[in-house]
PDB file of C-alpha atoms in Angstrom:
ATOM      1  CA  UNK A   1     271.129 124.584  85.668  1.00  0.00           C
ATOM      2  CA  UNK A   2     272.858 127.924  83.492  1.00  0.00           C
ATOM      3  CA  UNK A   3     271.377 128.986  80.387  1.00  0.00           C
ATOM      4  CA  UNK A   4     274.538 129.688  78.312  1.00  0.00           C
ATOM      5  CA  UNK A   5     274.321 131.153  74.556  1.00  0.00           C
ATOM      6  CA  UNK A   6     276.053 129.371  72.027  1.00  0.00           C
ATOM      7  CA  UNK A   7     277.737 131.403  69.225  1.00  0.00           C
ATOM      8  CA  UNK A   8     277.406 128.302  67.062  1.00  0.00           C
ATOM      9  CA  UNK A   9     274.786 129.437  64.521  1.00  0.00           C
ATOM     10  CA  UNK A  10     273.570 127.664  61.226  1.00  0.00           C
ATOM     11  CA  UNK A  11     274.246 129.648  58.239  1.00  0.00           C
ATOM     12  CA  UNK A  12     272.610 127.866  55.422  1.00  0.00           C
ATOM     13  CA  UNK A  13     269.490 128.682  54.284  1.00  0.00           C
ATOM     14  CA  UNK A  14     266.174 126.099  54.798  1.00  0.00           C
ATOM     15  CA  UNK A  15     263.461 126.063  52.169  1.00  0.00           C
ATOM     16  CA  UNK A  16     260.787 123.941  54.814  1.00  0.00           C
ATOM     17  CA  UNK A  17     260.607 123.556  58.130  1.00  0.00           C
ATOM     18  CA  UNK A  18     263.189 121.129  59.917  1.00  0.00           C
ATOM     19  CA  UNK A  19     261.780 118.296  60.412  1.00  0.00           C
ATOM     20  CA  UNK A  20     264.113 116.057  62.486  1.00  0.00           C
ATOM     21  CA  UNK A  21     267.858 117.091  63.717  1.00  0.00           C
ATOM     22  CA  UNK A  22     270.201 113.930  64.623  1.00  0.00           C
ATOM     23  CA  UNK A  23     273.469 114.225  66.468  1.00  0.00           C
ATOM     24  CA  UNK A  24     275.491 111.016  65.846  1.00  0.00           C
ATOM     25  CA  UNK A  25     277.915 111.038  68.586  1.00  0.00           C
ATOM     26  CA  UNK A  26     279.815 108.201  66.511  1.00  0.00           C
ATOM     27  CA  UNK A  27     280.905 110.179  63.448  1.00  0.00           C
ATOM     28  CA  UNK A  28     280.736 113.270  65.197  1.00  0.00           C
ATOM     29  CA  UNK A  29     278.272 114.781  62.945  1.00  0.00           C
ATOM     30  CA  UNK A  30     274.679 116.774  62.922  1.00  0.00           C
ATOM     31  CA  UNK A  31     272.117 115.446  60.195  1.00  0.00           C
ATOM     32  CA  UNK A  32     268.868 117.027  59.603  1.00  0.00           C
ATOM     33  CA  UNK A  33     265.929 117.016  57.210  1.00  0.00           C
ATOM     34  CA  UNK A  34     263.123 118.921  56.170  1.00  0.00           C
ATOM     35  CA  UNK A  35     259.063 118.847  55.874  1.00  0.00           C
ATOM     36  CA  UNK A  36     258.832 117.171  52.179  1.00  0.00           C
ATOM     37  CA  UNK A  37     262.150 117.601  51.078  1.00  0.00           C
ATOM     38  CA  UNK A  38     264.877 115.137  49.302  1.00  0.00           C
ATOM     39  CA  UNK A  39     267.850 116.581  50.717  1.00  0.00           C
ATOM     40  CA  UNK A  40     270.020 115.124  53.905  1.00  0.00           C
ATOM     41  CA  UNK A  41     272.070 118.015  55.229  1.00  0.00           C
ATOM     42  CA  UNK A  42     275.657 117.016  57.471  1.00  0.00           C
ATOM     43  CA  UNK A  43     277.031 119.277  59.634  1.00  0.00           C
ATOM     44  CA  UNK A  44     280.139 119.053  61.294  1.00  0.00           C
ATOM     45  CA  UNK A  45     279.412 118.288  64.828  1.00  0.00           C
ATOM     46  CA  UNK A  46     281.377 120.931  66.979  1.00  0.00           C
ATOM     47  CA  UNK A  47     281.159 123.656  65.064  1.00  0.00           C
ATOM     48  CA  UNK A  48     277.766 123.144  62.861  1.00  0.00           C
ATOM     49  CA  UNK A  49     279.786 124.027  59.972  1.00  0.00           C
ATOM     50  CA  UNK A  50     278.025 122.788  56.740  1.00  0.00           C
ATOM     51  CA  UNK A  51     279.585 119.938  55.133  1.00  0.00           C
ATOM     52  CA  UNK A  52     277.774 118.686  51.943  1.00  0.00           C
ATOM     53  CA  UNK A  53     274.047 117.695  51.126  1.00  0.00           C
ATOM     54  CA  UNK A  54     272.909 114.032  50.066  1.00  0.00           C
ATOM     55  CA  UNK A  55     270.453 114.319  47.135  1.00  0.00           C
ATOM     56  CA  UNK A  56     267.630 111.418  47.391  1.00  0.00           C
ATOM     57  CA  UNK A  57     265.134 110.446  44.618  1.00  0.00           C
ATOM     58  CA  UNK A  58     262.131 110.752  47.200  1.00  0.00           C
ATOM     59  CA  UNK A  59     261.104 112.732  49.903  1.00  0.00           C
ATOM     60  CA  UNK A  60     262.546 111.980  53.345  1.00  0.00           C
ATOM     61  CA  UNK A  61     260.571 110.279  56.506  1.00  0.00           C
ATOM     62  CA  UNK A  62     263.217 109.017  58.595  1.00  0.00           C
ATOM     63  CA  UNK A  63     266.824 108.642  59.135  1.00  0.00           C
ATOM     64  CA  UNK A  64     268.826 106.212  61.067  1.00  0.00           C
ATOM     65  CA  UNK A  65     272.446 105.805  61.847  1.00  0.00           C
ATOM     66  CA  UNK A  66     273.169 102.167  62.156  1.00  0.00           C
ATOM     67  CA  UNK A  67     276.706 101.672  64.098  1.00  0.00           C
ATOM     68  CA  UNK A  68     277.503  98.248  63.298  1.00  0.00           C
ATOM     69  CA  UNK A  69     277.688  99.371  59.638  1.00  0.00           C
ATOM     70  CA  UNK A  70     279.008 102.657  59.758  1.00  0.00           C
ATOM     71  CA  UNK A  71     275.792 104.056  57.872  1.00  0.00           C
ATOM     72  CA  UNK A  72     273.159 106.337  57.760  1.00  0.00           C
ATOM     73  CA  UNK A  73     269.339 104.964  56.589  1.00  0.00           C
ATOM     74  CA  UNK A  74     266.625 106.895  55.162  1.00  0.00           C
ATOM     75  CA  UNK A  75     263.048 105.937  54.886  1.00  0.00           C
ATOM     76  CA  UNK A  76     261.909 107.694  51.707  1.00  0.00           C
ATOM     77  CA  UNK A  77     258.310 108.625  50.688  1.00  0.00           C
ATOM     78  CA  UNK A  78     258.340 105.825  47.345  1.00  0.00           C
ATOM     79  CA  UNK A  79     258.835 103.070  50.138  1.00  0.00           C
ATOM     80  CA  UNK A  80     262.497 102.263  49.643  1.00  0.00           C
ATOM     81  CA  UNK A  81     265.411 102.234  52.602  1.00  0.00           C
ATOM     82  CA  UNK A  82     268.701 103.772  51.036  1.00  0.00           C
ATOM     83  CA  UNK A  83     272.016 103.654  52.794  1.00  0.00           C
ATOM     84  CA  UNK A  84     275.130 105.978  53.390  1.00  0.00           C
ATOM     85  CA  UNK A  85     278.620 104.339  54.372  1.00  0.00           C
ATOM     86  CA  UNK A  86     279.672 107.248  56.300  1.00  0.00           C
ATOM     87  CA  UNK A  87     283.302 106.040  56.260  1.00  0.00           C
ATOM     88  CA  UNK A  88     283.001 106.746  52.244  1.00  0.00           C
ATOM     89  CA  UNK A  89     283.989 110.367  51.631  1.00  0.00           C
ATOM     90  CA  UNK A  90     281.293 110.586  48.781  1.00  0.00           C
ATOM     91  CA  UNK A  91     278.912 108.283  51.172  1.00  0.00           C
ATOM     92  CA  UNK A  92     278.237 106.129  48.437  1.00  0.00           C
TER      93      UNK A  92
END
């Protein structure tokens, strides 16, 4: 094993702590969120540039990609699962 730097850095600020970082090898994308926050930040995956936030009406517990629908899930805080289509460019 070689440790090798990266000169891929994140730029964006955080208010929290991350909480969970996904890589979703099947849209090619990063997606993170943070300690008791409503935002779902994408990043594109080879370069970690930012892309966009998703706004939610709750705070985030978990996120899912499911494949066989071409979507991302989030668990949110006011017990309701919302979904992504990440083959929508506003992910509606």
């Amino acid at each position: 094993m070689r440790y090798v730097e990266s000169d891929i850095k994140d730029k964006t600020t955080h208010n929290q702590f991350i909480e969970k970082v996904f890589f979703f090898h099947q849209i090619d994308k990063v997606v993170l969120y943070e300690q008791n926050m409503r935002l779902i930040r994408i990043y594109e995956g080879k370069t970690m540039k930012w892309l966009k936030d998703i706004s939610c009406v709750a705070v985030i517990l978990a996120l899912e990609f499911c494949p066989n629908k071409n979507a991302i899930a989030a668990s949110l805080s006011d017990r309701t699962i919302i979904f992504f289509d990440t083959a929508n460019q506003n992910n509606k």
